[in-house]
Amino acid sequence: RADRTNDAKGEAMIDAAKPPQDGKYPQLLADLATHVAKFLAERLGIPQTDAEAAGFNTAEHVRELWGGQMLYI
């Protein structure tokens, strides 16, 4: 599991670049992290490592906001 730290506002951040590869991470969130990272790297020119970290942090933010809810997409 990724370690959590606090950002300047005191909000939790994840210290990891990619979702865990143990098969326990929700597939939807893993895909979201991958697509966000790809978009940031390819379209905005952000370095791959930074893009992967941002993608994973985005997926974790979505999980914190909507985790446990039944969603229809």
PDB file of N, CA and C in Angstrom:
ATOM      1  N   ARG A   1       0.843  -1.182   0.000  1.00  0.00           N
ATOM      2  CA  ARG A   1       0.000   0.000   0.000  1.00  0.00           C
ATOM      3  C   ARG A   1       0.880   1.233   0.000  1.00  0.00           C
ATOM      4  N   ALA A   2       0.425   2.233  -0.697  1.00  0.00           N
ATOM      5  CA  ALA A   2       1.174   3.479  -0.786  1.00  0.00           C
ATOM      6  C   ALA A   2       1.133   4.210   0.552  1.00  0.00           C
ATOM      7  N   ASP A   3       2.185   4.932   0.831  1.00  0.00           N
ATOM      8  CA  ASP A   3       2.235   5.736   2.047  1.00  0.00           C
ATOM      9  C   ASP A   3       1.504   7.041   1.800  1.00  0.00           C
ATOM     10  N   ARG A   4       0.882   7.536   2.846  1.00  0.00           N
ATOM     11  CA  ARG A   4       0.176   8.806   2.728  1.00  0.00           C
ATOM     12  C   ARG A   4       0.976   9.888   3.442  1.00  0.00           C
ATOM     13  N   THR A   5       1.028  11.067   2.830  1.00  0.00           N
ATOM     14  CA  THR A   5       1.635  12.234   3.439  1.00  0.00           C
ATOM     15  C   THR A   5       0.637  13.363   3.295  1.00  0.00           C
ATOM     16  N   ASN A   6       0.961  14.501   3.856  1.00  0.00           N
ATOM     17  CA  ASN A   6       0.064  15.651   3.746  1.00  0.00           C
ATOM     18  C   ASN A   6       0.687  16.693   2.842  1.00  0.00           C
ATOM     19  N   ASP A   7      -0.157  17.329   2.028  1.00  0.00           N
ATOM     20  CA  ASP A   7       0.326  18.406   1.181  1.00  0.00           C
ATOM     21  C   ASP A   7       0.298  19.712   1.969  1.00  0.00           C
ATOM     22  N   ALA A   8       0.532  20.830   1.303  1.00  0.00           N
ATOM     23  CA  ALA A   8       0.597  22.123   1.969  1.00  0.00           C
ATOM     24  C   ALA A   8      -0.705  22.490   2.663  1.00  0.00           C
ATOM     25  N   LYS A   9      -1.824  21.984   2.184  1.00  0.00           N
ATOM     26  CA  LYS A   9      -3.120  22.273   2.784  1.00  0.00           C
ATOM     27  C   LYS A   9      -3.478  21.263   3.865  1.00  0.00           C
ATOM     28  N   GLY A  10      -2.613  20.272   4.105  1.00  0.00           N
ATOM     29  CA  GLY A  10      -2.894  19.262   5.103  1.00  0.00           C
ATOM     30  C   GLY A  10      -3.744  18.121   4.589  1.00  0.00           C
ATOM     31  N   GLU A  11      -3.978  18.085   3.264  1.00  0.00           N
ATOM     32  CA  GLU A  11      -4.780  17.017   2.685  1.00  0.00           C
ATOM     33  C   GLU A  11      -3.902  15.822   2.375  1.00  0.00           C
ATOM     34  N   ALA A  12      -4.479  14.639   2.455  1.00  0.00           N
ATOM     35  CA  ALA A  12      -3.718  13.414   2.207  1.00  0.00           C
ATOM     36  C   ALA A  12      -3.296  13.334   0.754  1.00  0.00           C
ATOM     37  N   MET A  13      -2.057  12.911   0.528  1.00  0.00           N
ATOM     38  CA  MET A  13      -1.541  12.643  -0.809  1.00  0.00           C
ATOM     39  C   MET A  13      -0.933  11.246  -0.787  1.00  0.00           C
ATOM     40  N   ILE A  14      -0.865  10.605  -1.930  1.00  0.00           N
ATOM     41  CA  ILE A  14      -0.295   9.268  -2.052  1.00  0.00           C
ATOM     42  C   ILE A  14       1.136   9.377  -2.555  1.00  0.00           C
ATOM     43  N   ASP A  15       2.068   8.702  -1.881  1.00  0.00           N
ATOM     44  CA  ASP A  15       3.454   8.676  -2.314  1.00  0.00           C
ATOM     45  C   ASP A  15       3.700   7.431  -3.142  1.00  0.00           C
ATOM     46  N   ALA A  16       3.155   7.393  -4.313  1.00  0.00           N
ATOM     47  CA  ALA A  16       3.358   6.278  -5.234  1.00  0.00           C
ATOM     48  C   ALA A  16       3.030   6.769  -6.629  1.00  0.00           C
ATOM     49  N   ALA A  17       3.648   6.150  -7.623  1.00  0.00           N
ATOM     50  CA  ALA A  17       3.431   6.595  -8.991  1.00  0.00           C
ATOM     51  C   ALA A  17       2.383   5.764  -9.710  1.00  0.00           C
ATOM     52  N   LYS A  18       2.150   4.541  -9.269  1.00  0.00           N
ATOM     53  CA  LYS A  18       1.255   3.646  -9.981  1.00  0.00           C
ATOM     54  C   LYS A  18       0.379   2.882  -8.994  1.00  0.00           C
ATOM     55  N   PRO A  19      -0.790   2.450  -9.463  1.00  0.00           N
ATOM     56  CA  PRO A  19      -1.639   1.609  -8.611  1.00  0.00           C
ATOM     57  C   PRO A  19      -0.924   0.301  -8.273  1.00  0.00           C
ATOM     58  N   PRO A  20      -1.220  -0.289  -7.133  1.00  0.00           N
ATOM     59  CA  PRO A  20      -0.627  -1.585  -6.782  1.00  0.00           C
ATOM     60  C   PRO A  20      -0.929  -2.624  -7.863  1.00  0.00           C
ATOM     61  N   GLN A  21       0.012  -3.500  -8.115  1.00  0.00           N
ATOM     62  CA  GLN A  21      -0.143  -4.515  -9.151  1.00  0.00           C
ATOM     63  C   GLN A  21      -0.523  -5.870  -8.573  1.00  0.00           C
ATOM     64  N   ASP A  22      -1.103  -5.879  -7.377  1.00  0.00           N
ATOM     65  CA  ASP A  22      -1.428  -7.134  -6.698  1.00  0.00           C
ATOM     66  C   ASP A  22      -2.798  -7.691  -7.070  1.00  0.00           C
ATOM     67  N   GLY A  23      -3.501  -7.026  -7.996  1.00  0.00           N
ATOM     68  CA  GLY A  23      -4.812  -7.494  -8.420  1.00  0.00           C
ATOM     69  C   GLY A  23      -5.944  -7.070  -7.502  1.00  0.00           C
ATOM     70  N   LYS A  24      -5.635  -6.340  -6.434  1.00  0.00           N
ATOM     71  CA  LYS A  24      -6.669  -5.918  -5.483  1.00  0.00           C
ATOM     72  C   LYS A  24      -7.151  -4.491  -5.721  1.00  0.00           C
ATOM     73  N   TYR A  25      -6.445  -3.753  -6.562  1.00  0.00           N
ATOM     74  CA  TYR A  25      -6.840  -2.374  -6.842  1.00  0.00           C
ATOM     75  C   TYR A  25      -7.988  -2.388  -7.838  1.00  0.00           C
ATOM     76  N   PRO A  26      -9.033  -1.582  -7.626  1.00  0.00           N
ATOM     77  CA  PRO A  26     -10.183  -1.586  -8.543  1.00  0.00           C
ATOM     78  C   PRO A  26      -9.772  -1.290  -9.990  1.00  0.00           C
ATOM     79  N   GLN A  27     -10.225  -2.127 -10.897  1.00  0.00           N
ATOM     80  CA  GLN A  27      -9.830  -2.009 -12.302  1.00  0.00           C
ATOM     81  C   GLN A  27     -10.217  -0.657 -12.896  1.00  0.00           C
ATOM     82  N   LEU A  28     -11.392  -0.151 -12.555  1.00  0.00           N
ATOM     83  CA  LEU A  28     -11.829   1.145 -13.082  1.00  0.00           C
ATOM     84  C   LEU A  28     -10.841   2.243 -12.692  1.00  0.00           C
ATOM     85  N   LEU A  29     -10.393   2.226 -11.440  1.00  0.00           N
ATOM     86  CA  LEU A  29      -9.455   3.246 -10.982  1.00  0.00           C
ATOM     87  C   LEU A  29      -8.069   3.054 -11.597  1.00  0.00           C
ATOM     88  N   ALA A  30      -7.650   1.812 -11.770  1.00  0.00           N
ATOM     89  CA  ALA A  30      -6.368   1.546 -12.422  1.00  0.00           C
ATOM     90  C   ALA A  30      -6.394   2.063 -13.860  1.00  0.00           C
ATOM     91  N   ASP A  31      -7.500   1.827 -14.557  1.00  0.00           N
ATOM     92  CA  ASP A  31      -7.639   2.322 -15.928  1.00  0.00           C
ATOM     93  C   ASP A  31      -7.663   3.848 -15.959  1.00  0.00           C
ATOM     94  N   LEU A  32      -8.358   4.456 -15.022  1.00  0.00           N
ATOM     95  CA  LEU A  32      -8.398   5.912 -14.943  1.00  0.00           C
ATOM     96  C   LEU A  32      -6.991   6.464 -14.754  1.00  0.00           C
ATOM     97  N   ALA A  33      -6.227   5.887 -13.845  1.00  0.00           N
ATOM     98  CA  ALA A  33      -4.847   6.338 -13.606  1.00  0.00           C
ATOM     99  C   ALA A  33      -4.011   6.227 -14.871  1.00  0.00           C
ATOM    100  N   THR A  34      -4.156   5.125 -15.587  1.00  0.00           N
ATOM    101  CA  THR A  34      -3.403   4.907 -16.817  1.00  0.00           C
ATOM    102  C   THR A  34      -3.767   5.932 -17.879  1.00  0.00           C
ATOM    103  N   HIS A  35      -5.056   6.183 -18.058  1.00  0.00           N
ATOM    104  CA  HIS A  35      -5.500   7.124 -19.090  1.00  0.00           C
ATOM    105  C   HIS A  35      -5.122   8.561 -18.759  1.00  0.00           C
ATOM    106  N   VAL A  36      -5.215   8.935 -17.501  1.00  0.00           N
ATOM    107  CA  VAL A  36      -4.804  10.285 -17.103  1.00  0.00           C
ATOM    108  C   VAL A  36      -3.305  10.456 -17.339  1.00  0.00           C
ATOM    109  N   ALA A  37      -2.515   9.461 -16.956  1.00  0.00           N
ATOM    110  CA  ALA A  37      -1.067   9.536 -17.151  1.00  0.00           C
ATOM    111  C   ALA A  37      -0.721   9.644 -18.633  1.00  0.00           C
ATOM    112  N   LYS A  38      -1.376   8.851 -19.448  1.00  0.00           N
ATOM    113  CA  LYS A  38      -1.115   8.877 -20.892  1.00  0.00           C
ATOM    114  C   LYS A  38      -1.457  10.245 -21.472  1.00  0.00           C
ATOM    115  N   PHE A  39      -2.600  10.796 -21.080  1.00  0.00           N
ATOM    116  CA  PHE A  39      -3.016  12.111 -21.556  1.00  0.00           C
ATOM    117  C   PHE A  39      -1.994  13.174 -21.154  1.00  0.00           C
ATOM    118  N   LEU A  40      -1.593  13.181 -19.898  1.00  0.00           N
ATOM    119  CA  LEU A  40      -0.654  14.192 -19.413  1.00  0.00           C
ATOM    120  C   LEU A  40       0.691  14.095 -20.124  1.00  0.00           C
ATOM    121  N   ALA A  41       1.170  12.888 -20.327  1.00  0.00           N
ATOM    122  CA  ALA A  41       2.469  12.698 -20.971  1.00  0.00           C
ATOM    123  C   ALA A  41       2.428  13.024 -22.458  1.00  0.00           C
ATOM    124  N   GLU A  42       1.431  12.494 -23.153  1.00  0.00           N
ATOM    125  CA  GLU A  42       1.385  12.648 -24.609  1.00  0.00           C
ATOM    126  C   GLU A  42       0.895  14.022 -25.054  1.00  0.00           C
ATOM    127  N   ARG A  43      -0.110  14.533 -24.428  1.00  0.00           N
ATOM    128  CA  ARG A  43      -0.693  15.787 -24.915  1.00  0.00           C
ATOM    129  C   ARG A  43      -0.115  17.028 -24.258  1.00  0.00           C
ATOM    130  N   LEU A  44       0.334  16.882 -23.008  1.00  0.00           N
ATOM    131  CA  LEU A  44       0.844  18.061 -22.306  1.00  0.00           C
ATOM    132  C   LEU A  44       2.348  18.033 -22.106  1.00  0.00           C
ATOM    133  N   GLY A  45       2.989  16.908 -22.491  1.00  0.00           N
ATOM    134  CA  GLY A  45       4.440  16.821 -22.402  1.00  0.00           C
ATOM    135  C   GLY A  45       5.006  16.690 -21.005  1.00  0.00           C
ATOM    136  N   ILE A  46       4.194  16.278 -20.066  1.00  0.00           N
ATOM    137  CA  ILE A  46       4.660  16.079 -18.692  1.00  0.00           C
ATOM    138  C   ILE A  46       5.518  14.817 -18.650  1.00  0.00           C
ATOM    139  N   PRO A  47       6.646  14.827 -17.937  1.00  0.00           N
ATOM    140  CA  PRO A  47       7.488  13.630 -17.842  1.00  0.00           C
ATOM    141  C   PRO A  47       6.682  12.417 -17.362  1.00  0.00           C
ATOM    142  N   GLN A  48       6.991  11.249 -17.912  1.00  0.00           N
ATOM    143  CA  GLN A  48       6.222  10.035 -17.651  1.00  0.00           C
ATOM    144  C   GLN A  48       6.061   9.742 -16.166  1.00  0.00           C
ATOM    145  N   THR A  49       7.135   9.843 -15.405  1.00  0.00           N
ATOM    146  CA  THR A  49       7.063   9.543 -13.965  1.00  0.00           C
ATOM    147  C   THR A  49       6.091  10.482 -13.261  1.00  0.00           C
ATOM    148  N   ASP A  50       6.159  11.759 -13.590  1.00  0.00           N
ATOM    149  CA  ASP A  50       5.248  12.738 -12.987  1.00  0.00           C
ATOM    150  C   ASP A  50       3.815  12.487 -13.444  1.00  0.00           C
ATOM    151  N   ALA A  51       3.636  12.142 -14.713  1.00  0.00           N
ATOM    152  CA  ALA A  51       2.302  11.868 -15.242  1.00  0.00           C
ATOM    153  C   ALA A  51       1.684  10.652 -14.554  1.00  0.00           C
ATOM    154  N   GLU A  52       2.489   9.613 -14.316  1.00  0.00           N
ATOM    155  CA  GLU A  52       1.979   8.418 -13.636  1.00  0.00           C
ATOM    156  C   GLU A  52       1.592   8.736 -12.200  1.00  0.00           C
ATOM    157  N   ALA A  53       2.390   9.538 -11.525  1.00  0.00           N
ATOM    158  CA  ALA A  53       2.066   9.927 -10.153  1.00  0.00           C
ATOM    159  C   ALA A  53       0.772  10.735 -10.121  1.00  0.00           C
ATOM    160  N   ALA A  54       0.623  11.661 -11.063  1.00  0.00           N
ATOM    161  CA  ALA A  54      -0.595  12.472 -11.130  1.00  0.00           C
ATOM    162  C   ALA A  54      -1.807  11.604 -11.464  1.00  0.00           C
ATOM    163  N   GLY A  55      -1.626  10.648 -12.368  1.00  0.00           N
ATOM    164  CA  GLY A  55      -2.726   9.746 -12.713  1.00  0.00           C
ATOM    165  C   GLY A  55      -3.189   8.933 -11.524  1.00  0.00           C
ATOM    166  N   PHE A  56      -2.243   8.390 -10.776  1.00  0.00           N
ATOM    167  CA  PHE A  56      -2.596   7.598  -9.603  1.00  0.00           C
ATOM    168  C   PHE A  56      -3.246   8.467  -8.524  1.00  0.00           C
ATOM    169  N   ASN A  57      -2.704   9.657  -8.301  1.00  0.00           N
ATOM    170  CA  ASN A  57      -3.297  10.550  -7.310  1.00  0.00           C
ATOM    171  C   ASN A  57      -4.699  10.983  -7.718  1.00  0.00           C
ATOM    172  N   THR A  58      -4.930  11.142  -9.014  1.00  0.00           N
ATOM    173  CA  THR A  58      -6.269  11.460  -9.505  1.00  0.00           C
ATOM    174  C   THR A  58      -7.231  10.315  -9.213  1.00  0.00           C
ATOM    175  N   ALA A  59      -6.802   9.088  -9.506  1.00  0.00           N
ATOM    176  CA  ALA A  59      -7.648   7.917  -9.239  1.00  0.00           C
ATOM    177  C   ALA A  59      -7.947   7.790  -7.751  1.00  0.00           C
ATOM    178  N   GLU A  60      -6.960   8.029  -6.908  1.00  0.00           N
ATOM    179  CA  GLU A  60      -7.178   7.955  -5.464  1.00  0.00           C
ATOM    180  C   GLU A  60      -8.133   9.049  -4.991  1.00  0.00           C
ATOM    181  N   HIS A  61      -8.041  10.221  -5.599  1.00  0.00           N
ATOM    182  CA  HIS A  61      -8.957  11.309  -5.246  1.00  0.00           C
ATOM    183  C   HIS A  61     -10.397  10.928  -5.598  1.00  0.00           C
ATOM    184  N   VAL A  62     -10.584  10.337  -6.765  1.00  0.00           N
ATOM    185  CA  VAL A  62     -11.907   9.870  -7.178  1.00  0.00           C
ATOM    186  C   VAL A  62     -12.398   8.809  -6.195  1.00  0.00           C
ATOM    187  N   ARG A  63     -11.511   7.900  -5.782  1.00  0.00           N
ATOM    188  CA  ARG A  63     -11.915   6.863  -4.830  1.00  0.00           C
ATOM    189  C   ARG A  63     -12.350   7.479  -3.501  1.00  0.00           C
ATOM    190  N   GLU A  64     -11.607   8.494  -3.033  1.00  0.00           N
ATOM    191  CA  GLU A  64     -11.971   9.151  -1.776  1.00  0.00           C
ATOM    192  C   GLU A  64     -13.321   9.861  -1.888  1.00  0.00           C
ATOM    193  N   LEU A  65     -13.592  10.450  -3.060  1.00  0.00           N
ATOM    194  CA  LEU A  65     -14.847  11.176  -3.243  1.00  0.00           C
ATOM    195  C   LEU A  65     -16.048  10.248  -3.413  1.00  0.00           C
ATOM    196  N   TRP A  66     -15.891   9.179  -4.193  1.00  0.00           N
ATOM    197  CA  TRP A  66     -17.025   8.357  -4.586  1.00  0.00           C
ATOM    198  C   TRP A  66     -16.926   6.903  -4.173  1.00  0.00           C
ATOM    199  N   GLY A  67     -15.887   6.531  -3.433  1.00  0.00           N
ATOM    200  CA  GLY A  67     -15.718   5.140  -3.024  1.00  0.00           C
ATOM    201  C   GLY A  67     -16.938   4.604  -2.287  1.00  0.00           C
ATOM    202  N   GLY A  68     -17.341   3.395  -2.629  1.00  0.00           N
ATOM    203  CA  GLY A  68     -18.465   2.741  -1.967  1.00  0.00           C
ATOM    204  C   GLY A  68     -19.817   3.044  -2.579  1.00  0.00           C
ATOM    205  N   GLN A  69     -19.885   3.967  -3.520  1.00  0.00           N
ATOM    206  CA  GLN A  69     -21.159   4.299  -4.141  1.00  0.00           C
ATOM    207  C   GLN A  69     -21.410   3.386  -5.348  1.00  0.00           C
ATOM    208  N   MET A  70     -22.649   3.146  -5.600  1.00  0.00           N
ATOM    209  CA  MET A  70     -23.038   2.390  -6.800  1.00  0.00           C
ATOM    210  C   MET A  70     -23.148   3.395  -7.939  1.00  0.00           C
ATOM    211  N   LEU A  71     -22.342   3.196  -8.980  1.00  0.00           N
ATOM    212  CA  LEU A  71     -22.311   4.129 -10.097  1.00  0.00           C
ATOM    213  C   LEU A  71     -22.693   3.424 -11.390  1.00  0.00           C
ATOM    214  N   TYR A  72     -23.411   4.122 -12.218  1.00  0.00           N
ATOM    215  CA  TYR A  72     -23.708   3.643 -13.556  1.00  0.00           C
ATOM    216  C   TYR A  72     -23.002   4.585 -14.514  1.00  0.00           C
ATOM    217  N   ILE A  73     -22.120   4.028 -15.327  1.00  0.00           N
ATOM    218  CA  ILE A  73     -21.371   4.872 -16.261  1.00  0.00           C
ATOM    219  C   ILE A  73     -21.748   4.501 -17.674  1.00  0.00           C
TER     220      ILE A  73
END
